[in-house]
Tab-separated table of N, CA, C and O in Angstrom:
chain	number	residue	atom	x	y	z
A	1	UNK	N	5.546	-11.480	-11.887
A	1	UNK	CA	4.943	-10.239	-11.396
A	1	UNK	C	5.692	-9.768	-10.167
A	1	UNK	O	5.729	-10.549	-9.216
A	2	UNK	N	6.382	-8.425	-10.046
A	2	UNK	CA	6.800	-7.789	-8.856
A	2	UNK	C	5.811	-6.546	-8.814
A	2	UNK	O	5.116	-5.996	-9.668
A	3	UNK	N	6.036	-6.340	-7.485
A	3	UNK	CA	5.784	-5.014	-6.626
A	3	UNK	C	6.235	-4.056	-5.827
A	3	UNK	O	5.828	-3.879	-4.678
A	4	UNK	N	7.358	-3.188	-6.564
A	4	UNK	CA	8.184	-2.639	-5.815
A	4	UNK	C	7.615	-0.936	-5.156
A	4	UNK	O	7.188	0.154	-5.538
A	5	UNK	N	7.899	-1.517	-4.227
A	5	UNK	CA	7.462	0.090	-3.122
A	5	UNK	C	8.918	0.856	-2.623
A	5	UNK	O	10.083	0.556	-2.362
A	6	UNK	N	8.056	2.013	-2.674
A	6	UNK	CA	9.550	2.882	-2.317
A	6	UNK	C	8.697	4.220	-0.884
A	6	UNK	O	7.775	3.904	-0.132
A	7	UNK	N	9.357	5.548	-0.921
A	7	UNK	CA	9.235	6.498	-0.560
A	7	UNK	C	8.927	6.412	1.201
A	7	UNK	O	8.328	7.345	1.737
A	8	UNK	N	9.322	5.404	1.883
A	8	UNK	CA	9.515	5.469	3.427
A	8	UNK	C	10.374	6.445	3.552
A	8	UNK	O	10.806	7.083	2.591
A	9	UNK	N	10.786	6.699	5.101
A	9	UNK	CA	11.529	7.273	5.286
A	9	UNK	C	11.683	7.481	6.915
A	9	UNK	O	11.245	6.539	7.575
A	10	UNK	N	12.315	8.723	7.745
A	10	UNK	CA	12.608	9.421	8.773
A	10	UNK	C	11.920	10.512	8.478
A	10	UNK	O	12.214	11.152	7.468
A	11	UNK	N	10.687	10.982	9.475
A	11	UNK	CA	9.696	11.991	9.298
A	11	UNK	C	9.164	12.601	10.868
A	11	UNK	O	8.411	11.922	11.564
A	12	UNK	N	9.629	13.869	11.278
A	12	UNK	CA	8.978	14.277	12.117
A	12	UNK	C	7.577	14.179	12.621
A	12	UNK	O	6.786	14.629	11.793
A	13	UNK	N	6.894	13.643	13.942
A	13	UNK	CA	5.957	13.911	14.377
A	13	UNK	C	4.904	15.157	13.544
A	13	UNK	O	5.503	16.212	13.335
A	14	UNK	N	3.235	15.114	13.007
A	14	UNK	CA	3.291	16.078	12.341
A	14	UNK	C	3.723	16.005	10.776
A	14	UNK	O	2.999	16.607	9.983
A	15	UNK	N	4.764	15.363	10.322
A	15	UNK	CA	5.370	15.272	8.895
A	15	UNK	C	4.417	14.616	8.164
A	15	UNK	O	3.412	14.015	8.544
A	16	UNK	N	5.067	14.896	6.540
A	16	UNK	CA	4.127	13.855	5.541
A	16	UNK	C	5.368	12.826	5.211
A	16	UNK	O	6.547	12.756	5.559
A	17	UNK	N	4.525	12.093	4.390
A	17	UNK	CA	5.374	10.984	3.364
A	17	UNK	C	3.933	10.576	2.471
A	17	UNK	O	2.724	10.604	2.700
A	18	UNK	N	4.827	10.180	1.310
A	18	UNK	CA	3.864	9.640	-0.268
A	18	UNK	C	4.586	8.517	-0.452
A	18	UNK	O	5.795	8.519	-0.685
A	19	UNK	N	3.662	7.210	-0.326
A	19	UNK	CA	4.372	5.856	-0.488
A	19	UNK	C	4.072	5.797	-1.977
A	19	UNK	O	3.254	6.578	-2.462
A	20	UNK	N	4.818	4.740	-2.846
A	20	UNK	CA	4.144	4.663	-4.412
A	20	UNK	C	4.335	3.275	-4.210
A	20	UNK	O	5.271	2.883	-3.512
A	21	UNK	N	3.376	2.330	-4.865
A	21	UNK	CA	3.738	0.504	-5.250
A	21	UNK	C	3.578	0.635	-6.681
A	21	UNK	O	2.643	1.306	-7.118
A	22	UNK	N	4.558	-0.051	-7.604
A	22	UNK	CA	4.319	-0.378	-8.724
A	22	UNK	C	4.765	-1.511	-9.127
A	22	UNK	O	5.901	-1.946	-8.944
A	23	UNK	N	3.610	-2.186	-9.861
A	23	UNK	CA	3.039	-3.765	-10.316
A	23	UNK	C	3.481	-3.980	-11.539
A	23	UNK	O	2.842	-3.461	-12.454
A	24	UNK	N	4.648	-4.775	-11.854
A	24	UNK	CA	5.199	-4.863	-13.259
A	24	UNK	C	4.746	-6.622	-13.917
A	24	UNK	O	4.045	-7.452	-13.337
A	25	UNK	N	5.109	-6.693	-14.642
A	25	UNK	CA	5.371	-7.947	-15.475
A	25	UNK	C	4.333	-8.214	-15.857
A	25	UNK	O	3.459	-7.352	-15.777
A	26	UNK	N	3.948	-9.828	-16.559
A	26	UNK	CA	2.983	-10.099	-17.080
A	26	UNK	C	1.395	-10.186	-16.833
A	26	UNK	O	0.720	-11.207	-16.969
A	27	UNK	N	0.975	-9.037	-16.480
A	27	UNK	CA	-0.099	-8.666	-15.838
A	27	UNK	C	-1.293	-8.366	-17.005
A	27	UNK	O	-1.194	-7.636	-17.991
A	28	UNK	N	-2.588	-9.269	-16.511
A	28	UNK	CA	-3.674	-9.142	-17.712
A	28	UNK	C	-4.521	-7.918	-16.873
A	28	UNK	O	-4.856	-7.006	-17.628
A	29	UNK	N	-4.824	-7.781	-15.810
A	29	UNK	CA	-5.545	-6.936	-15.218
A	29	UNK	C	-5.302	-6.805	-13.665
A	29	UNK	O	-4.739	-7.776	-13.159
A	30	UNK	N	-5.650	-5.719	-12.793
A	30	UNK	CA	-5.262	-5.385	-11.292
A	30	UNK	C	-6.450	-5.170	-10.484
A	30	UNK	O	-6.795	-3.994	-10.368
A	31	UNK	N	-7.153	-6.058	-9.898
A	31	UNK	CA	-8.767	-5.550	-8.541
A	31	UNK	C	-8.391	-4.394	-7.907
A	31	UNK	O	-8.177	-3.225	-8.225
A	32	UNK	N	-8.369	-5.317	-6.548
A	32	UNK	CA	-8.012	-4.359	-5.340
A	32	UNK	C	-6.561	-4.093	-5.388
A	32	UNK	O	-5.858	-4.705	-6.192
A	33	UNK	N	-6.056	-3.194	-4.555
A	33	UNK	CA	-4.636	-3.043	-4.250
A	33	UNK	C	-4.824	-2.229	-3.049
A	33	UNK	O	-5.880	-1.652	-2.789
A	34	UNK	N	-4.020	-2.205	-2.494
A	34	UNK	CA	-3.904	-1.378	-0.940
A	34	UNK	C	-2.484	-1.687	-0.191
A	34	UNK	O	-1.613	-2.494	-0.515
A	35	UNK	N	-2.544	-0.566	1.181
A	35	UNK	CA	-0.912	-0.745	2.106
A	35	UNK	C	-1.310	-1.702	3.282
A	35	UNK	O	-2.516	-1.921	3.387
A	36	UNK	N	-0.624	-2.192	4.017
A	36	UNK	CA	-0.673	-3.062	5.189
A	36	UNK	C	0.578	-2.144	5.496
A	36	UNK	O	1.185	-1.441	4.688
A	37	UNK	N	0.847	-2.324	6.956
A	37	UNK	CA	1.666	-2.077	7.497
A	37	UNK	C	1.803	-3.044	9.235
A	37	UNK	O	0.857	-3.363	9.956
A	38	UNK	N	3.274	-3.298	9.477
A	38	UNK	CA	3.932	-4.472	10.499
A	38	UNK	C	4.578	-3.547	11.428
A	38	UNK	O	5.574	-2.980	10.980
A	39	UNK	N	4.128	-3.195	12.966
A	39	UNK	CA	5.413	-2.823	13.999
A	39	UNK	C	5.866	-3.773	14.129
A	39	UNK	O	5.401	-4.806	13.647
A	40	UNK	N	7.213	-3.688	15.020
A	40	UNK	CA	7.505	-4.996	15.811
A	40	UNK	C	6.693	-4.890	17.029
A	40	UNK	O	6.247	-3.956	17.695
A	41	UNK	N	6.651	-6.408	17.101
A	41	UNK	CA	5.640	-7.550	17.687
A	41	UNK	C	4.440	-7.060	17.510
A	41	UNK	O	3.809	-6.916	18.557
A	42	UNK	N	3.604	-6.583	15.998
A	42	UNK	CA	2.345	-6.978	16.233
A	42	UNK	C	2.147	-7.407	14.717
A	42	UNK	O	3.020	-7.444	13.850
A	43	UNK	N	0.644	-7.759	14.579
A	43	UNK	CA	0.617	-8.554	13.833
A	43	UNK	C	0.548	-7.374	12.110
A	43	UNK	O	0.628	-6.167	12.338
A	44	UNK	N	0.440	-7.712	10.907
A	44	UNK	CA	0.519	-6.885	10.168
A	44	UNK	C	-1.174	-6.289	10.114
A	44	UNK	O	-1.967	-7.065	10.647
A	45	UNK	N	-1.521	-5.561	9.782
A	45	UNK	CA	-2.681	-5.054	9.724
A	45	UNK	C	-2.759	-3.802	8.602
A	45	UNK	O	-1.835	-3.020	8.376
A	46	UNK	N	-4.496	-3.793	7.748
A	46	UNK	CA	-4.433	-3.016	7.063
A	46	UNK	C	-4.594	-1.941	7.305
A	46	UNK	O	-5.240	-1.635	8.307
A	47	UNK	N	-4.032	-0.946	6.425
A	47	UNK	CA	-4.401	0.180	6.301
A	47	UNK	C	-5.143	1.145	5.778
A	47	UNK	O	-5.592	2.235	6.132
A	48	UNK	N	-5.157	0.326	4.659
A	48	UNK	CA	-6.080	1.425	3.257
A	48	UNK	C	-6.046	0.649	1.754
A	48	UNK	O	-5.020	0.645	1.072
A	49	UNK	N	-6.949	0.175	1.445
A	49	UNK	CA	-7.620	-0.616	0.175
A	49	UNK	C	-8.227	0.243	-1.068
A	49	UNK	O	-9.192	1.000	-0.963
A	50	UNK	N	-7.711	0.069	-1.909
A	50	UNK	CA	-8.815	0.676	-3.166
A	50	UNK	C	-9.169	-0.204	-4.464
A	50	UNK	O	-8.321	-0.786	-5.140
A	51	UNK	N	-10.546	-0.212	-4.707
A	51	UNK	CA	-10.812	-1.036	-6.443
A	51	UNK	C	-10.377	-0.700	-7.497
A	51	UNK	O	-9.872	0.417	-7.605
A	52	UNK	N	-10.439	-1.463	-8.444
A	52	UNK	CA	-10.120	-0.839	-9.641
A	52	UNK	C	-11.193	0.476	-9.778
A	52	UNK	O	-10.904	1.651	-10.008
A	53	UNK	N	-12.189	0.023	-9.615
A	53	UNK	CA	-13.419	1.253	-9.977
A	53	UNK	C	-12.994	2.440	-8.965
A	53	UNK	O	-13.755	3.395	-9.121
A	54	UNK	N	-11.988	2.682	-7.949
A	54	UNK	CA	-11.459	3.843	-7.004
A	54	UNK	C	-12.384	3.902	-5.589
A	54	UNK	O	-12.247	4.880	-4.855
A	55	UNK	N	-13.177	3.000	-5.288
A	55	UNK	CA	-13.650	3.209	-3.631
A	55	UNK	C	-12.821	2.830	-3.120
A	55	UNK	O	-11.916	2.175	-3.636
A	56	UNK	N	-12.915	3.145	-1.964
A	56	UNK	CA	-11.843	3.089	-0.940
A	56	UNK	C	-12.167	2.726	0.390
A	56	UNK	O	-13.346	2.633	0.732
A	57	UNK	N	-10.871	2.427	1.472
A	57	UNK	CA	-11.707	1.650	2.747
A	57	UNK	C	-10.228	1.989	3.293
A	57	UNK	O	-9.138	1.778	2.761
A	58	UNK	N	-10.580	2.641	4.647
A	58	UNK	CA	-9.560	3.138	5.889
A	58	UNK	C	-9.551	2.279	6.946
A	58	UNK	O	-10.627	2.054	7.500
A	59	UNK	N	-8.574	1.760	7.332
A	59	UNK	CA	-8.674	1.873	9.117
A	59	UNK	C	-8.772	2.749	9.851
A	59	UNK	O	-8.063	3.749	9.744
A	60	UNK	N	-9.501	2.632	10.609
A	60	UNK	CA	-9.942	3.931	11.648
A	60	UNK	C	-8.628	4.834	12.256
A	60	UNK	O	-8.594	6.046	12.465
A	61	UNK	N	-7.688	3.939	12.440
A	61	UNK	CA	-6.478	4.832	12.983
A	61	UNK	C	-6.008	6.055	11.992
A	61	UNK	O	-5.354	7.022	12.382
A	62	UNK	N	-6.433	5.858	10.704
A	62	UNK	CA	-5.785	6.627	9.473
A	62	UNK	C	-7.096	7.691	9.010
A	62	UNK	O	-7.156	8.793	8.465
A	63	UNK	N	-7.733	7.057	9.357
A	63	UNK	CA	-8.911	8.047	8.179
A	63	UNK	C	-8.509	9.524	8.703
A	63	UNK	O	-8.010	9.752	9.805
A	64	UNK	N	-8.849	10.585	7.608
A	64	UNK	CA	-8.997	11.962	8.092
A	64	UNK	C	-7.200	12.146	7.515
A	64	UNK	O	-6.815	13.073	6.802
A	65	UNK	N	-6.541	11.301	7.909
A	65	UNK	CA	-4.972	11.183	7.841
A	65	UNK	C	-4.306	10.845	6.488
A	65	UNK	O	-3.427	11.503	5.930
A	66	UNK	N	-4.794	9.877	6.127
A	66	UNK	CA	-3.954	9.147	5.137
A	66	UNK	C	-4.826	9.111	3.866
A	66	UNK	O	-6.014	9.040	4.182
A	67	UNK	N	-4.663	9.131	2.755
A	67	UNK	CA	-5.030	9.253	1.450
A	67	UNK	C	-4.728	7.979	0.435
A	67	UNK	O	-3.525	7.924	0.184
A	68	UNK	N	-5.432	7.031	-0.158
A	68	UNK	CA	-4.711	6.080	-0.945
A	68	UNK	C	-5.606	6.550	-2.279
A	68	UNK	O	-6.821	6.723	-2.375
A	69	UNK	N	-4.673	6.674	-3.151
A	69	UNK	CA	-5.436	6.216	-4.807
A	69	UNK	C	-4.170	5.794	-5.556
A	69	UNK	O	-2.993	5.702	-5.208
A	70	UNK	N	-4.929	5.534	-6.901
A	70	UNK	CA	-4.620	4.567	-7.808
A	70	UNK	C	-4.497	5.343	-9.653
A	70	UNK	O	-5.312	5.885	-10.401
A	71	UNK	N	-2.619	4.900	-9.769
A	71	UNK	CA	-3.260	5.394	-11.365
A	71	UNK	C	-2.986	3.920	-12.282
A	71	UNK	O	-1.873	3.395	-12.300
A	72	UNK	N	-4.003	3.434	-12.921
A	72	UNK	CA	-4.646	2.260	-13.382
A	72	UNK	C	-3.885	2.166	-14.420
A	72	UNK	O	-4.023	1.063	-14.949
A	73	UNK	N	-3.058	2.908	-15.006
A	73	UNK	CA	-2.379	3.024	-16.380
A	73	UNK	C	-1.248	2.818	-16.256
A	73	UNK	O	-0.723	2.496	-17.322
A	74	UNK	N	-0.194	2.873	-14.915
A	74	UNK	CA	0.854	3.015	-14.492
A	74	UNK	C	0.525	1.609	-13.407
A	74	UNK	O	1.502	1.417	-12.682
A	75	UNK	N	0.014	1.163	-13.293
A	75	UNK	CA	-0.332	0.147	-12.647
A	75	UNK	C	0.237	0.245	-11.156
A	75	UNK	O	0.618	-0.763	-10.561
A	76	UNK	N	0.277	1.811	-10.463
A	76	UNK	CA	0.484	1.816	-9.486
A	76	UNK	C	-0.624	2.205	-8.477
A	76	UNK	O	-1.743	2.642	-8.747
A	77	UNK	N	-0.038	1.935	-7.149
A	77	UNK	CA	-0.940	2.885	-6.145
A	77	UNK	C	-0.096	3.697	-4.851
A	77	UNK	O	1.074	3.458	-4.554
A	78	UNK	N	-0.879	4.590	-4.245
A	78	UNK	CA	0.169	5.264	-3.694
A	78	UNK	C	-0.386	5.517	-2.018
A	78	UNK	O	-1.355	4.831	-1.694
A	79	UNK	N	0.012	6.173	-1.289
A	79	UNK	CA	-0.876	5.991	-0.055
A	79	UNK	C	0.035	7.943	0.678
A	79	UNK	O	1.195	8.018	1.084
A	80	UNK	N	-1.038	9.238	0.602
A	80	UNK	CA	-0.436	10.232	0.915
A	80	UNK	C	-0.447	9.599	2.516
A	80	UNK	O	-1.216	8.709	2.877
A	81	UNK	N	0.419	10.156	3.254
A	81	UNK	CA	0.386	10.230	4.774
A	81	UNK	C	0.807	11.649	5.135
A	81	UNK	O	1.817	12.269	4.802
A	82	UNK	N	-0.500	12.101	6.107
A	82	UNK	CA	-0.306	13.231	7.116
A	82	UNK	C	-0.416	13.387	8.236
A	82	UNK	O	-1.156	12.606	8.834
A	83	UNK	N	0.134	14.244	8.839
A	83	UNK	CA	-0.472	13.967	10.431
A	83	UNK	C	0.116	13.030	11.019
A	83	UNK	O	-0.357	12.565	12.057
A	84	UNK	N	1.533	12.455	10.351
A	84	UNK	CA	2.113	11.278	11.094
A	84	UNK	C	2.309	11.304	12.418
A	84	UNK	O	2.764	12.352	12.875
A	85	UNK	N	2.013	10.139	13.384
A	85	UNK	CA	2.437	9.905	14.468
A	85	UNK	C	3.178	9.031	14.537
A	85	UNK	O	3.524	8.354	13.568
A	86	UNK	N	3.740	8.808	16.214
A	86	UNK	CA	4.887	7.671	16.173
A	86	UNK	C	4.730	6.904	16.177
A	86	UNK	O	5.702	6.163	16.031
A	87	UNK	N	3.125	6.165	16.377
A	87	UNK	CA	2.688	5.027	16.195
A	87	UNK	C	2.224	4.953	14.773
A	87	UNK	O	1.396	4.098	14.460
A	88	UNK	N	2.632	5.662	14.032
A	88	UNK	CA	2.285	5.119	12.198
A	88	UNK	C	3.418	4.267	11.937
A	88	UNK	O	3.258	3.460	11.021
A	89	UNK	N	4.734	4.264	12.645
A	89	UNK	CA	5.966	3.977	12.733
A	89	UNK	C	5.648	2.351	12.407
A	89	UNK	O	4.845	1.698	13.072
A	90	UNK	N	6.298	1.891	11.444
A	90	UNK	CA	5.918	0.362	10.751
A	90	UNK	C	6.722	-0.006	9.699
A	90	UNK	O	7.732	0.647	9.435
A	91	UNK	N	6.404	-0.954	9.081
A	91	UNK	CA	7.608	-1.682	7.732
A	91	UNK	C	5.853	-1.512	7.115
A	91	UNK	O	4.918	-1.991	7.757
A	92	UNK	N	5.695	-0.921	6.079
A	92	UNK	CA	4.696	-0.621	4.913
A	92	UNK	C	4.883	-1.315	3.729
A	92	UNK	O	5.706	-1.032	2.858
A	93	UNK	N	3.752	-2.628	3.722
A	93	UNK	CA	3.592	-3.163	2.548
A	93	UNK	C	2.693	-3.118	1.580
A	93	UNK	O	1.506	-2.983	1.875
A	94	UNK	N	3.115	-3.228	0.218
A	94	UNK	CA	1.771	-3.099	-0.722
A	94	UNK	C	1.433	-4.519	-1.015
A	94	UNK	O	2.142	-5.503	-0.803
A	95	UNK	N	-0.153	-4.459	-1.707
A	95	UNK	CA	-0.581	-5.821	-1.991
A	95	UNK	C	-1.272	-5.676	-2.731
A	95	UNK	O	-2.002	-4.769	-2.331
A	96	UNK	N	-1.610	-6.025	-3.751
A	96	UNK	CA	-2.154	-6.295	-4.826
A	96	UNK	C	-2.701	-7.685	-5.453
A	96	UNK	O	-1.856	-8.554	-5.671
A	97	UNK	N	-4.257	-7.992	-5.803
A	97	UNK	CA	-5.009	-8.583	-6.522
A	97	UNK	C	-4.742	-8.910	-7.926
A	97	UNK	O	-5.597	-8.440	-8.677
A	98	UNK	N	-3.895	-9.514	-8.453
A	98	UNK	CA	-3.512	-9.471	-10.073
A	98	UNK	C	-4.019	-10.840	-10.845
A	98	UNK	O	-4.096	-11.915	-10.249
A	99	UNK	N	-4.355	-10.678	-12.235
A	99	UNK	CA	-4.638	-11.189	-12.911
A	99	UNK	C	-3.497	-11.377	-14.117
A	99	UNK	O	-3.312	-10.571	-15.029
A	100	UNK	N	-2.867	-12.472	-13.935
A	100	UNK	CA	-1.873	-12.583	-14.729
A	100	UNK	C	-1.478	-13.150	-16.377
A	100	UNK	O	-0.878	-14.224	-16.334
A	101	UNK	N	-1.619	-12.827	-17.239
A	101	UNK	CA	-1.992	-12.986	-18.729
A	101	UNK	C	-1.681	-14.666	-18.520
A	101	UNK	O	-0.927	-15.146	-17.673
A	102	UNK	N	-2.423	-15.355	-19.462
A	102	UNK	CA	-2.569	-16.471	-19.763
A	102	UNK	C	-2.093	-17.585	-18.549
A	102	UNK	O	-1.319	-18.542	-18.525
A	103	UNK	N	-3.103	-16.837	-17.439
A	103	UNK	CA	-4.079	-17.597	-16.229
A	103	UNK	C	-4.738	-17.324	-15.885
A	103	UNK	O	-5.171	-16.187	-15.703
A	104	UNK	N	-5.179	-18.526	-15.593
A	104	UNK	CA	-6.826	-18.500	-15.054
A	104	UNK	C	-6.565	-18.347	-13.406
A	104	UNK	O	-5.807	-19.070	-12.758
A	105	UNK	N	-7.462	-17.108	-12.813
A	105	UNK	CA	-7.931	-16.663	-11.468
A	105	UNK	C	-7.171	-15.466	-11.225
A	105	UNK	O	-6.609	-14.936	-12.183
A	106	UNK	N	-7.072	-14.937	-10.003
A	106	UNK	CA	-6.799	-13.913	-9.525
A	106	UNK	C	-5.853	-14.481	-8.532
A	106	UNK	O	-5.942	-15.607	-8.043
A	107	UNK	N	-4.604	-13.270	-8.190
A	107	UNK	CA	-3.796	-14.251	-6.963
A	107	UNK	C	-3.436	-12.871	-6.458
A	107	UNK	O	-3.446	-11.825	-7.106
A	108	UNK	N	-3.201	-13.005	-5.520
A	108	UNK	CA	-2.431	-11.676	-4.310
A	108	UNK	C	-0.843	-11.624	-3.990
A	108	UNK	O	-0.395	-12.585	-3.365
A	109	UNK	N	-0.089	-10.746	-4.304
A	109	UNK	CA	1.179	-10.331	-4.317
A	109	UNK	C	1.453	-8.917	-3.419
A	109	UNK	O	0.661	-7.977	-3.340
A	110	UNK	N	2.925	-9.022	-2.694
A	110	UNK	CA	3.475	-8.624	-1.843
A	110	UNK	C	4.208	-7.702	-2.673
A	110	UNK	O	4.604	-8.112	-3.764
A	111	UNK	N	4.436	-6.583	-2.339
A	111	UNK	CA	5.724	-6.018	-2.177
A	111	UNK	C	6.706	-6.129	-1.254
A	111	UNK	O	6.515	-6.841	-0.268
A	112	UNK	N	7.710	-5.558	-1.402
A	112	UNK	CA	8.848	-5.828	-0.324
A	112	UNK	C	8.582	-4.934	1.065
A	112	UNK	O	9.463	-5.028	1.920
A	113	UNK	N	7.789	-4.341	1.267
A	113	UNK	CA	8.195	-3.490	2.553
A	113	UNK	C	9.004	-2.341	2.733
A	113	UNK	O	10.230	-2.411	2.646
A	114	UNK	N	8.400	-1.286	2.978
A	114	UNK	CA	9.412	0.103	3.297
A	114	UNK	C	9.205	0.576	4.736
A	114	UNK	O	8.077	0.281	5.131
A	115	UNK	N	9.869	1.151	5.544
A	115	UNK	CA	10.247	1.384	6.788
A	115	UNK	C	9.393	2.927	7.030
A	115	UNK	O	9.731	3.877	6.324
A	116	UNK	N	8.858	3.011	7.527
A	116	UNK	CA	8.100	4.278	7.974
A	116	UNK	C	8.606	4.870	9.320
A	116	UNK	O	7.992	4.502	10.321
A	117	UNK	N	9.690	5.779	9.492
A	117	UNK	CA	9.762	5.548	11.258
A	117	UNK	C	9.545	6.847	11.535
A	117	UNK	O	10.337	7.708	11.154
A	118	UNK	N	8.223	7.192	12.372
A	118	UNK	CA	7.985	8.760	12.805
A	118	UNK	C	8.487	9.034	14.306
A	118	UNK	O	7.995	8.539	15.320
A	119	UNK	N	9.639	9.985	14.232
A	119	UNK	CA	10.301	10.247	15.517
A	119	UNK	C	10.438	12.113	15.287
A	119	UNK	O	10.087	12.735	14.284
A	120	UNK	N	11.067	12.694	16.587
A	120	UNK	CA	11.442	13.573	16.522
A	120	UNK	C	12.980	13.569	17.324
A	120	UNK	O	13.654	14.598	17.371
């Protein structure tokens, strides 16, 4: 099972960005999934979670700001960002809850990390 994330970037103060994670390989089913995001020197922390059933859960720094959903068929999820500031500025990871065909339980997987850096 991988999780490759893309769509970071260099984004004006003010700017958007649309992160996407997508969950490949031998996958029987997907829970939760959501972004974390890492500055340097602090610790990683979340950002935005969603269920399979589509509720959702913000950190306070984002709400009003940031947007996460999920298309269940494409086995991705995506996270809109608006209103960026320079403190959104982070390495953005996805994570995902997967259920992997012929095993038993649920296990949690990483994506690689994309670079978010909001400057002007």
């Amino acid at each position: 099972v991988q999780l490759q994330a893309s769509g970071g970037g260099l984004v004006q103060p003010g700017g958007s960005l649309r992160l996407s994670c997508t969950a490949s390989g031998s996958i029987r089913s997907i829970n939760d999934m959501g972004w974390y995001r890492q500055a340097p020197g602090k610790q990683r922390e979340l950002v935005a979670n969603i269920t399979s059933g589509g509720s959702t859960n913000y950190a306070d720094s984002v709400k009003g700001r940031f947007t996460i959903s999920r298309d269940n068929a494409k086995n991705t999820v995506y996270l809109q960002m608006n209103a960026l500031q320079p403190e959104d500025t982070a390495v953005y990871y996805c994570n995902a809850d997967i259920r992997r065909r012929l095993q038993v339980g649920v296990f949690g997987y990483w994506g690689q990390g994309t670079q978010v850096t909001v400057s002007s």
